Amino acid sequence: MNNNGNYSASDLEGMGQGGYPYFAYAAVYLPYNYSRDGKPFKVMYLSHGAGNPASEHSWTGKGVIQNQMDNMIASGGSEPFVVVSIDNYATGWNGDNFLNVLVPAIEAKYNVSRDPADRAVVGFSRGAYFTHDVMKTGPDFADSYGLFSAYLPDSTMAADYTALSGKSIYIGVGIFDEYYWGTLNIQKALAKDGVSFSSHLLNAGHDWYVWRLLYNDLVSKILWK
């Protein structure tokens, strides 16, 4: 039996913030047992960081997400779920565009759950900035959030995070990361409002070594466990 999943590129379009045409791109990982019929699959929306090149293929390229998922599913470390790796240069790093255009387009095309309990939003660096924007814009969109090596200046902090109480929030970073302060910012802000979170520190910097390890740790030990 072939237990390998597959991924494909999807072009999505709709009307974005301000009524302007919006075009988005995603690389979608489908587990080996994916079907258009039956119970909808749990889904993770996954974001890359800033830089060139950076796109919806960052996680399927340097992140080798399809290999990580196949291995964790085969070993029993993860249940099968769909991963949507998005292009944030198309979203404009904007939570409204994500929630109002990209997600409905994905849900119309793939058999993924619309239940917040079955959704996760995860990103690294500037992608964690985007994840944080989704957390502020639509905190009830998902029950699980992951921020790796977060780029989160003081100006991005919300006045109140109590709407995230009861959510599963995972925060990971390398102790030599240039954006370590961003992780401290969000940890302090959540703690101030009594919002619990889990954290993972690595003896490393700001690179794919860290993000692959954090992804594996989140999925195999915490997400939907």
GROMACS .gro file of C-alpha atoms in nm:
model
  225
    1MET     CA    1   0.000   0.000   0.000
    2ASN     CA    2   0.131   0.345  -0.092
    3ASN     CA    3   0.106   0.570   0.214
    4ASN     CA    4   0.267   0.872   0.050
    5GLY     CA    5   0.062   1.187   0.017
    6ASN     CA    6   0.089   1.434  -0.268
    7TYR     CA    7   0.077   1.806  -0.319
    8SER     CA    8  -0.030   2.032  -0.599
    9ALA     CA    9  -0.040   2.404  -0.674
   10SER     CA   10  -0.373   2.585  -0.664
   11ASP     CA   11  -0.457   2.925  -0.813
   12LEU     CA   12  -0.733   3.103  -0.624
   13GLU     CA   13  -0.914   3.428  -0.691
   14GLY     CA   14  -1.184   3.651  -0.551
   15MET     CA   15  -1.251   4.002  -0.427
   16GLY     CA   16  -1.008   4.117  -0.161
   17GLN     CA   17  -0.992   4.398   0.092
   18GLY     CA   18  -1.135   4.721  -0.051
   19GLY     CA   19  -1.319   4.538  -0.330
   20TYR     CA   20  -1.010   4.486  -0.543
   21PRO     CA   21  -0.951   4.163  -0.739
   22TYR     CA   22  -0.747   3.924  -0.529
   23PHE     CA   23  -0.535   3.640  -0.656
   24ALA     CA   24  -0.380   3.387  -0.423
   25TYR     CA   25  -0.165   3.082  -0.462
   26ALA     CA   26  -0.128   2.775  -0.245
   27ALA     CA   27   0.064   2.449  -0.244
   28VAL     CA   28  -0.167   2.189  -0.094
   29TYR     CA   29  -0.051   1.866   0.071
   30LEU     CA   30  -0.310   1.588   0.065
   31PRO     CA   31  -0.252   1.279   0.282
   32TYR     CA   32  -0.256   0.932   0.129
   33ASN     CA   33  -0.617   0.867   0.233
   34TYR     CA   34  -0.759   1.199   0.117
   35SER     CA   35  -1.098   1.181  -0.051
   36ARG     CA   36  -1.344   1.439  -0.179
   37ASP     CA   37  -1.617   1.237  -0.013
   38GLY     CA   38  -1.682   1.154   0.349
   39LYS     CA   39  -1.577   1.332   0.666
   40PRO     CA   40  -1.389   1.659   0.603
   41PHE     CA   41  -1.019   1.654   0.687
   42LYS     CA   42  -0.855   1.867   0.950
   43VAL     CA   43  -0.649   2.144   0.793
   44MET     CA   44  -0.341   2.351   0.868
   45TYR     CA   45  -0.283   2.686   0.696
   46LEU     CA   46   0.094   2.731   0.682
   47SER     CA   47   0.290   3.051   0.610
   48HIS     CA   48   0.643   3.124   0.491
   49GLY     CA   49   0.859   3.419   0.597
   50ALA     CA   50   0.977   3.723   0.406
   51GLY     CA   51   1.264   3.719   0.158
   52ASN     CA   52   1.348   3.621  -0.195
   53PRO     CA   53   1.266   3.356  -0.292
   54ALA     CA   54   0.969   3.297  -0.064
   55SER     CA   55   0.638   3.161  -0.186
   56GLU     CA   56   0.376   2.893  -0.137
   57HIS     CA   57   0.648   2.643  -0.233
   58SER     CA   58   0.885   2.740   0.051
   59TRP     CA   59   0.748   2.477   0.286
   60THR     CA   60   0.731   2.207   0.020
   61GLY     CA   61   1.086   2.292  -0.093
   62LYS     CA   62   1.322   2.381   0.190
   63GLY     CA   63   1.065   2.277   0.449
   64VAL     CA   64   1.018   1.930   0.290
   65ILE     CA   65   0.672   1.935   0.441
   66GLN     CA   66   0.543   1.645   0.234
   67ASN     CA   67   0.824   1.419   0.360
   68GLN     CA   68   0.770   1.527   0.719
   69MET     CA   69   0.398   1.461   0.697
   70ASP     CA   70   0.435   1.122   0.525
   71ASN     CA   71   0.687   1.010   0.787
   72MET     CA   72   0.487   1.129   1.088
   73ILE     CA   73   0.164   0.976   0.957
   74ALA     CA   74   0.338   0.644   0.880
   75SER     CA   75   0.494   0.629   1.229
   76GLY     CA   76   0.172   0.721   1.407
   77GLY     CA   77   0.310   1.057   1.516
   78SER     CA   78   0.032   1.243   1.339
   79GLU     CA   79  -0.313   1.176   1.206
   80PRO     CA   80  -0.363   1.249   0.836
   81PHE     CA   81  -0.459   1.611   0.766
   82VAL     CA   82  -0.442   1.861   0.481
   83VAL     CA   83  -0.169   2.128   0.476
   84VAL     CA   84  -0.229   2.449   0.279
   85SER     CA   85   0.099   2.634   0.226
   86ILE     CA   86   0.001   2.986   0.122
   87ASP     CA   87   0.174   3.267  -0.066
   88ASN     CA   88   0.170   3.569   0.162
   89TYR     CA   89   0.295   3.804  -0.105
   90ALA     CA   90  -0.043   3.742  -0.265
   91THR     CA   91  -0.237   3.784   0.061
   92GLY     CA   92  -0.046   4.105   0.136
   93TRP     CA   93   0.024   3.954   0.480
   94ASN     CA   94  -0.337   4.050   0.551
   95GLY     CA   95  -0.565   3.850   0.778
   96ASP     CA   96  -0.882   3.983   0.614
   97ASN     CA   97  -0.776   3.863   0.267
   98PHE     CA   98  -0.691   3.524   0.414
   99LEU     CA   99  -1.018   3.484   0.603
  100ASN     CA  100  -1.252   3.627   0.341
  101VAL     CA  101  -1.100   3.505   0.012
  102LEU     CA  102  -0.833   3.238   0.042
  103VAL     CA  103  -1.003   3.018   0.299
  104PRO     CA  104  -1.344   3.011   0.124
  105ALA     CA  105  -1.169   2.926  -0.204
  106ILE     CA  106  -0.981   2.638  -0.039
  107GLU     CA  107  -1.298   2.512   0.129
  108ALA     CA  108  -1.481   2.516  -0.203
  109LYS     CA  109  -1.207   2.317  -0.375
  110TYR     CA  110  -1.097   2.069  -0.108
  111ASN     CA  111  -1.271   1.848   0.148
  112VAL     CA  112  -1.147   2.033   0.455
  113SER     CA  113  -1.324   2.101   0.781
  114ARG     CA  114  -1.482   2.436   0.863
  115ASP     CA  115  -1.487   2.361   1.234
  116PRO     CA  116  -1.242   2.583   1.429
  117ALA     CA  117  -1.146   2.277   1.634
  118ASP     CA  118  -1.014   2.117   1.313
  119ARG     CA  119  -0.816   2.420   1.191
  120ALA     CA  120  -0.462   2.535   1.267
  121VAL     CA  121  -0.274   2.847   1.150
  122VAL     CA  122   0.107   2.831   1.164
  123GLY     CA  123   0.392   3.044   1.031
  124PHE     CA  124   0.755   3.140   1.077
  125SER     CA  125   0.923   3.483   1.091
  126ARG     CA  126   0.706   3.723   0.889
  127GLY     CA  127   0.467   3.430   0.852
  128ALA     CA  128   0.431   3.432   1.231
  129TYR     CA  129   0.350   3.803   1.199
  130PHE     CA  130   0.073   3.697   0.959
  131THR     CA  131  -0.045   3.421   1.195
  132HIS     CA  132  -0.058   3.679   1.472
  133ASP     CA  133  -0.269   3.906   1.248
  134VAL     CA  134  -0.516   3.622   1.198
  135MET     CA  135  -0.520   3.564   1.574
  136LYS     CA  136  -0.617   3.930   1.624
  137THR     CA  137  -0.852   3.963   1.325
  138GLY     CA  138  -1.042   3.637   1.367
  139PRO     CA  139  -0.940   3.466   1.692
  140ASP     CA  140  -1.222   3.212   1.665
  141PHE     CA  141  -1.123   3.103   1.314
  142ALA     CA  142  -0.903   2.827   1.457
  143ASP     CA  143  -0.841   2.659   1.790
  144SER     CA  144  -0.469   2.602   1.722
  145TYR     CA  145  -0.197   2.853   1.638
  146GLY     CA  146   0.178   2.820   1.593
  147LEU     CA  147   0.436   3.099   1.582
  148PHE     CA  148   0.796   3.014   1.493
  149SER     CA  149   1.076   3.276   1.517
  150ALA     CA  150   0.810   3.546   1.529
  151TYR     CA  151   0.872   3.889   1.379
  152LEU     CA  152   0.644   4.089   1.611
  153PRO     CA  153   0.740   4.452   1.682
  154ASP     CA  154   0.582   4.629   1.981
  155SER     CA  155   0.349   4.814   1.743
  156THR     CA  156   0.179   4.488   1.639
  157MET     CA  157   0.073   4.386   1.988
  158ALA     CA  158  -0.299   4.385   2.060
  159ALA     CA  159  -0.441   4.566   2.361
  160ASP     CA  160  -0.622   4.254   2.477
  161TYR     CA  161  -0.565   3.883   2.403
  162THR     CA  162  -0.836   3.736   2.624
  163ALA     CA  163  -1.031   3.623   2.314
  164LEU     CA  164  -0.758   3.362   2.269
  165SER     CA  165  -0.819   3.204   2.608
  166GLY     CA  166  -0.854   2.828   2.571
  167LYS     CA  167  -0.678   2.816   2.234
  168SER     CA  168  -0.375   2.594   2.174
  169ILE     CA  169  -0.088   2.837   2.111
  170TYR     CA  170   0.262   2.706   2.036
  171ILE     CA  171   0.558   2.946   2.033
  172GLY     CA  172   0.906   2.834   1.928
  173VAL     CA  173   1.235   3.010   1.857
  174GLY     CA  174   1.612   2.965   1.851
  175ILE     CA  175   1.788   3.142   2.136
  176PHE     CA  176   2.027   3.308   1.889
  177ASP     CA  177   1.747   3.426   1.662
  178GLU     CA  178   1.766   3.791   1.555
  179TYR     CA  179   1.392   3.819   1.623
  180TYR     CA  180   1.403   3.658   1.966
  181TRP     CA  181   1.255   3.980   2.104
  182GLY     CA  182   0.940   3.915   1.897
  183THR     CA  183   0.887   3.589   2.082
  184LEU     CA  184   0.933   3.768   2.415
  185ASN     CA  185   0.679   4.033   2.309
  186ILE     CA  186   0.400   3.785   2.238
  187GLN     CA  187   0.480   3.569   2.541
  188LYS     CA  188   0.460   3.871   2.774
  189ALA     CA  189   0.139   3.997   2.611
  190LEU     CA  190  -0.035   3.660   2.638
  191ALA     CA  191   0.082   3.607   2.996
  192LYS     CA  192  -0.045   3.954   3.094
  193ASP     CA  193  -0.395   3.855   2.985
  194GLY     CA  194  -0.379   3.510   3.141
  195VAL     CA  195  -0.367   3.326   2.807
  196SER     CA  196  -0.172   3.001   2.828
  197PHE     CA  197   0.074   2.884   2.564
  198SER     CA  198   0.347   2.625   2.516
  199SER     CA  199   0.700   2.719   2.417
  200HIS     CA  200   1.004   2.548   2.273
  201LEU     CA  201   1.354   2.696   2.269
  202LEU     CA  202   1.629   2.561   2.046
  203ASN     CA  203   2.002   2.619   2.061
  204ALA     CA  204   1.998   2.770   1.714
  205GLY     CA  205   1.929   3.080   1.505
  206HIS     CA  206   1.684   3.192   1.236
  207ASP     CA  207   1.683   2.925   0.966
  208TRP     CA  208   1.515   2.622   0.815
  209TYR     CA  209   1.686   2.388   1.060
  210VAL     CA  210   1.480   2.552   1.335
  211TRP     CA  211   1.151   2.569   1.147
  212ARG     CA  212   1.159   2.205   1.039
  213LEU     CA  213   1.227   2.095   1.396
  214LEU     CA  214   0.957   2.319   1.541
  215TYR     CA  215   0.705   2.197   1.286
  216ASN     CA  216   0.783   1.835   1.372
  217ASP     CA  217   0.761   1.908   1.745
  218LEU     CA  218   0.428   2.088   1.714
  219VAL     CA  219   0.264   1.824   1.493
  220SER     CA  220   0.399   1.513   1.664
  221LYS     CA  221   0.353   1.623   2.028
  222ILE     CA  222   0.086   1.893   2.056
  223LEU     CA  223  -0.142   1.952   1.757
  224TRP     CA  224  -0.479   1.778   1.794
  225LYS     CA  225  -0.347   1.556   2.072
   0.00000   0.00000   0.00000
